[in-house]
Amino acid sequence: MILAIDAGNSRTKWGVFDAAGELQVHGACLNIDLATMQVPLAWKSCKRVVISNVAGPAVAETLKALLGTLDVSIRWIMPTGSACGVKNGYASPQQLGADRWAALIAAWHHYHKPCVVVNAGTALTIDALATDGHYGVFVGGLIVPGIRLMQQSLAHGTAGIAELPGSFSDFPVSTGNAVYSGVLLAAAGAIKAMFANLQYRENEPPRCILNGGDAALLADVLASDAEVAKHVVIADNLVLQGLLLMEKGAVE
């Protein structure tokens, strides 16, 4: 059994995979709760652990302490120039977030075609995966504030906009609705721009893969664009699947 851990900016997600690569059990917790978390029973059946951490050294130390109670080998993922059939287009490959790298690898493994890979969490990352023969190529991506971070920035950076509840509307008539609708459309607009750029580059419409806590919200907004919507798929646990692929590839 292999334990995959994805430590994001706000939450840490984990999954236990069997020898066939099937996800057996998974969970998540807020990073602020990691220090008091009890080691899940499912972790105790694992002999190998693979980790993506973009949350910083404090979370890394907390994870080390949790895993220190287990008899496991631990691998911390760092992006490289290539792995598992995917080439990294960053000039300095290690600058790419480990979670983004894992998601790109999982996307290529599942589809083997051009993809826009979206991680919709605290930050919104929108990455373009092109094709080069039998290889996938990460050709570049966008990073913008996630939906809640955009809302918070308006509330904290302006005098007249508070953190108000809101719902989506084509024509908002309250401040809460205006902010909520605006940030969703801004996020969707960035995704559609990358979709159009990659479609032009590859001469075919890419798959648009959404994962992360706000994936369903973005899928609802993107549904208004029929050309993009028919290529949208929500892929749960994409980062965990990519981590598993890298760990299995390293051992095999």
Coordinates of C-alpha atoms in Angstrom, one line a residue:
M1 CA 0.0 0.0 0.0
I2 CA 1.2 3.5 -0.8
L3 CA 0.2 6.7 1.0
A4 CA 0.1 9.9 -1.1
I5 CA -0.1 13.2 0.7
D6 CA -0.8 16.6 -0.9
A7 CA -0.1 19.4 1.5
G8 CA -1.7 22.5 -0.1
N9 CA -1.8 26.1 1.1
S10 CA -4.8 25.6 3.3
R11 CA -5.5 21.9 3.5
T12 CA -3.7 18.6 3.4
K13 CA -5.2 15.8 1.4
W14 CA -4.2 12.2 1.5
G15 CA -5.1 8.9 -0.1
V16 CA -4.1 5.2 0.3
F17 CA -3.6 3.2 -2.9
D18 CA -3.4 -0.5 -3.3
A19 CA -0.9 -2.4 -5.5
A20 CA -3.2 -2.0 -8.5
G21 CA -3.3 1.7 -8.1
E22 CA -6.8 1.9 -6.8
L23 CA -7.7 4.5 -4.2
Q24 CA -8.9 2.6 -1.1
V25 CA -9.5 5.4 1.4
H26 CA -8.8 9.2 1.5
G27 CA -9.2 12.2 3.7
A28 CA -8.3 15.8 4.3
C29 CA -7.8 18.2 7.1
L30 CA -7.0 21.9 7.6
N31 CA -3.2 22.5 7.9
I32 CA -3.8 24.2 11.2
D33 CA -5.3 21.0 12.5
L34 CA -2.4 18.7 11.4
A35 CA -0.5 19.0 14.7
T36 CA -3.3 17.6 16.7
M37 CA -4.5 15.0 14.1
Q38 CA -4.4 11.3 15.1
V39 CA -2.6 9.1 12.6
P40 CA -5.4 7.5 10.5
L41 CA -5.6 3.7 10.8
A42 CA -5.2 3.3 7.1
W43 CA -1.8 4.9 7.1
K44 CA -0.5 2.0 9.3
S45 CA -0.9 -0.5 6.5
C46 CA 1.4 1.5 4.2
K47 CA 5.1 0.9 3.6
R48 CA 5.8 3.8 1.2
V49 CA 4.8 7.5 1.4
V50 CA 5.1 10.1 -1.4
I51 CA 4.5 13.8 -0.5
S52 CA 3.9 17.0 -2.3
N53 CA 4.2 20.0 0.0
V54 CA 3.6 23.6 -1.1
A55 CA 2.6 24.7 2.4
G56 CA 6.1 25.5 3.7
P57 CA 8.6 24.1 6.2
A58 CA 6.3 24.2 9.2
V59 CA 3.8 21.8 7.6
A60 CA 6.7 19.6 6.4
E61 CA 8.0 19.3 10.0
T62 CA 4.5 18.4 11.2
L63 CA 4.1 15.7 8.6
K64 CA 7.6 14.3 9.5
A65 CA 6.4 14.1 13.1
L66 CA 3.2 12.3 12.2
L67 CA 5.0 9.8 9.9
G68 CA 7.8 9.3 12.4
T69 CA 5.5 6.9 14.3
L70 CA 5.3 4.6 11.3
D71 CA 7.7 2.2 9.6
V72 CA 7.7 3.8 6.2
S73 CA 10.0 5.1 3.5
I74 CA 9.2 8.7 2.6
R75 CA 9.8 10.5 -0.7
W76 CA 9.3 14.3 -1.0
I77 CA 8.5 15.2 -4.6
M78 CA 10.4 17.9 -6.4
P79 CA 9.6 18.8 -10.0
T80 CA 12.3 17.8 -12.5
G81 CA 12.9 18.4 -16.2
S82 CA 10.9 15.3 -17.1
A83 CA 9.0 12.5 -15.4
C84 CA 6.5 9.8 -16.3
G85 CA 6.3 10.9 -20.0
V86 CA 5.9 14.6 -19.3
K87 CA 8.5 17.3 -20.1
N88 CA 8.7 20.4 -17.8
G89 CA 8.8 23.6 -19.8
Y90 CA 9.9 25.8 -16.9
A91 CA 13.3 27.4 -17.3
S92 CA 14.0 26.4 -13.7
P93 CA 12.0 23.2 -13.3
Q94 CA 12.0 23.2 -9.5
Q95 CA 10.2 26.5 -9.5
L96 CA 7.0 24.7 -10.6
G97 CA 4.9 23.7 -7.6
A98 CA 5.0 20.0 -6.8
D99 CA 1.2 19.8 -6.8
R100 CA 1.0 21.3 -10.3
W101 CA 3.7 18.9 -11.5
A102 CA 1.8 15.9 -10.1
A103 CA -1.5 17.0 -11.6
L104 CA 0.1 17.5 -15.0
I105 CA 1.5 13.9 -14.9
A106 CA -1.8 12.5 -13.9
A107 CA -3.6 14.4 -16.7
W108 CA -1.2 13.1 -19.3
H109 CA -1.5 9.5 -18.0
H110 CA -5.3 9.6 -18.2
Y111 CA -5.8 11.4 -21.5
H112 CA -2.6 11.5 -23.6
K113 CA -3.9 14.6 -25.4
P114 CA -3.7 18.4 -24.9
C115 CA -5.1 19.5 -21.5
V116 CA -5.7 22.6 -19.5
V117 CA -5.1 21.4 -16.0
V118 CA -6.8 23.6 -13.3
N119 CA -6.1 23.4 -9.6
A120 CA -8.8 25.4 -7.9
G121 CA -7.8 26.0 -4.3
T122 CA -6.4 28.9 -2.3
A123 CA -4.6 29.8 -5.5
L124 CA -6.0 29.1 -8.9
T125 CA -3.4 27.5 -11.2
I126 CA -4.2 27.0 -14.9
D127 CA -1.6 24.9 -16.7
A128 CA -1.2 24.0 -20.4
L129 CA -0.2 20.5 -21.3
A130 CA 0.7 20.2 -25.0
T131 CA 1.8 17.1 -27.0
D132 CA 5.1 16.2 -28.6
G133 CA 4.9 12.8 -30.2
H134 CA 4.6 10.3 -27.3
Y135 CA 5.3 12.9 -24.7
G136 CA 3.3 15.5 -22.9
V137 CA 4.9 18.9 -22.6
F138 CA 4.0 21.5 -19.9
V139 CA 4.3 24.7 -22.0
G140 CA 3.3 27.2 -19.3
G141 CA 0.6 28.2 -16.9
L142 CA -1.1 31.0 -15.0
I143 CA -1.4 31.6 -11.2
V144 CA -4.1 33.9 -9.9
P145 CA -5.8 34.2 -6.5
G146 CA -8.4 31.6 -5.9
I147 CA -12.1 32.5 -5.5
R148 CA -12.0 33.1 -1.7
L149 CA -8.7 34.9 -1.9
M150 CA -10.1 37.3 -4.5
Q151 CA -13.1 37.9 -2.3
Q152 CA -10.9 38.6 0.7
S153 CA -8.6 40.9 -1.2
L154 CA -11.5 43.1 -2.1
A155 CA -12.8 43.1 1.4
H156 CA -9.4 44.0 2.9
G157 CA -8.2 46.3 0.2
T158 CA -11.2 48.6 -0.2
A159 CA -13.1 50.9 2.2
G160 CA -16.6 50.1 0.9
I161 CA -16.6 46.4 0.3
A162 CA -17.0 44.1 3.2
E163 CA -16.9 40.2 3.3
L164 CA -20.6 39.6 2.5
P165 CA -22.4 36.4 1.4
G166 CA -23.3 36.3 -2.2
S167 CA -24.6 34.1 -5.0
F168 CA -24.0 34.1 -8.7
S169 CA -26.0 36.3 -11.0
D170 CA -25.7 37.5 -14.5
F171 CA -26.8 41.0 -13.3
P172 CA -25.9 41.3 -9.6
V173 CA -27.9 43.9 -7.6
S174 CA -26.1 43.6 -4.3
T175 CA -22.5 44.1 -3.3
G176 CA -22.2 40.5 -2.1
N177 CA -23.5 39.1 -5.3
A178 CA -21.4 41.5 -7.4
V179 CA -18.2 40.4 -5.7
Y180 CA -19.1 36.7 -5.8
S181 CA -20.2 36.8 -9.5
G182 CA -17.2 38.9 -10.4
V183 CA -14.6 36.6 -9.0
L184 CA -16.2 33.5 -10.5
L185 CA -16.3 35.2 -13.9
A186 CA -12.7 36.4 -13.5
A187 CA -11.5 32.9 -12.7
A188 CA -13.5 31.3 -15.5
G189 CA -12.2 34.0 -17.9
A190 CA -8.6 33.0 -17.2
I191 CA -9.4 29.4 -17.8
K192 CA -11.2 30.2 -21.1
A193 CA -8.2 32.3 -22.2
M194 CA -5.8 29.4 -21.6
F195 CA -8.2 27.0 -23.3
A196 CA -8.3 29.2 -26.4
N197 CA -4.5 29.7 -26.4
L198 CA -3.8 25.9 -26.2
Q199 CA -6.5 25.1 -28.8
Y200 CA -4.8 27.5 -31.2
R201 CA -1.3 26.1 -30.4
E202 CA -2.4 22.4 -30.8
N203 CA -5.0 22.9 -33.5
E204 CA -7.5 20.9 -31.5
P205 CA -9.7 21.6 -28.4
P206 CA -8.0 20.5 -25.2
R207 CA -9.5 18.6 -22.4
C208 CA -10.2 21.1 -19.5
I209 CA -9.5 19.2 -16.3
L210 CA -10.7 20.8 -13.0
N211 CA -9.6 19.7 -9.6
G212 CA -9.6 21.2 -6.2
G213 CA -12.2 22.5 -3.7
D214 CA -13.7 25.0 -6.1
A215 CA -13.8 22.8 -9.2
A216 CA -17.6 22.3 -9.2
L217 CA -18.2 26.0 -8.9
L218 CA -16.0 26.7 -11.9
A219 CA -17.6 23.9 -13.9
D220 CA -21.0 25.5 -13.3
V221 CA -19.8 28.9 -14.6
L222 CA -17.9 27.4 -17.6
A223 CA -21.2 25.6 -18.6
S224 CA -22.3 28.9 -20.1
D225 CA -19.7 28.5 -22.8
A226 CA -20.8 25.6 -24.9
E227 CA -17.5 25.2 -26.7
V228 CA -15.5 24.9 -23.5
A229 CA -18.1 23.1 -21.4
K230 CA -18.2 20.0 -23.6
H231 CA -14.5 19.5 -22.8
V232 CA -14.7 20.0 -19.1
V233 CA -14.2 17.2 -16.6
I234 CA -13.9 17.3 -12.8
A235 CA -11.1 15.0 -11.7
D236 CA -11.0 14.3 -8.0
N237 CA -7.7 13.5 -6.3
L238 CA -5.7 14.4 -9.5
V239 CA -2.6 15.4 -7.5
L240 CA -2.7 12.2 -5.4
Q241 CA -2.9 10.2 -8.6
G242 CA 0.1 12.0 -10.0
L243 CA 2.1 11.4 -6.8
L244 CA 1.3 7.7 -7.1
L245 CA 2.5 7.6 -10.7
M246 CA 5.8 9.2 -9.8
E247 CA 6.4 6.9 -6.8
K248 CA 5.6 3.8 -8.8
G249 CA 7.7 5.0 -11.7
A250 CA 10.7 5.6 -9.4
V251 CA 10.5 2.1 -7.9
E252 CA 9.7 0.2 -11.1

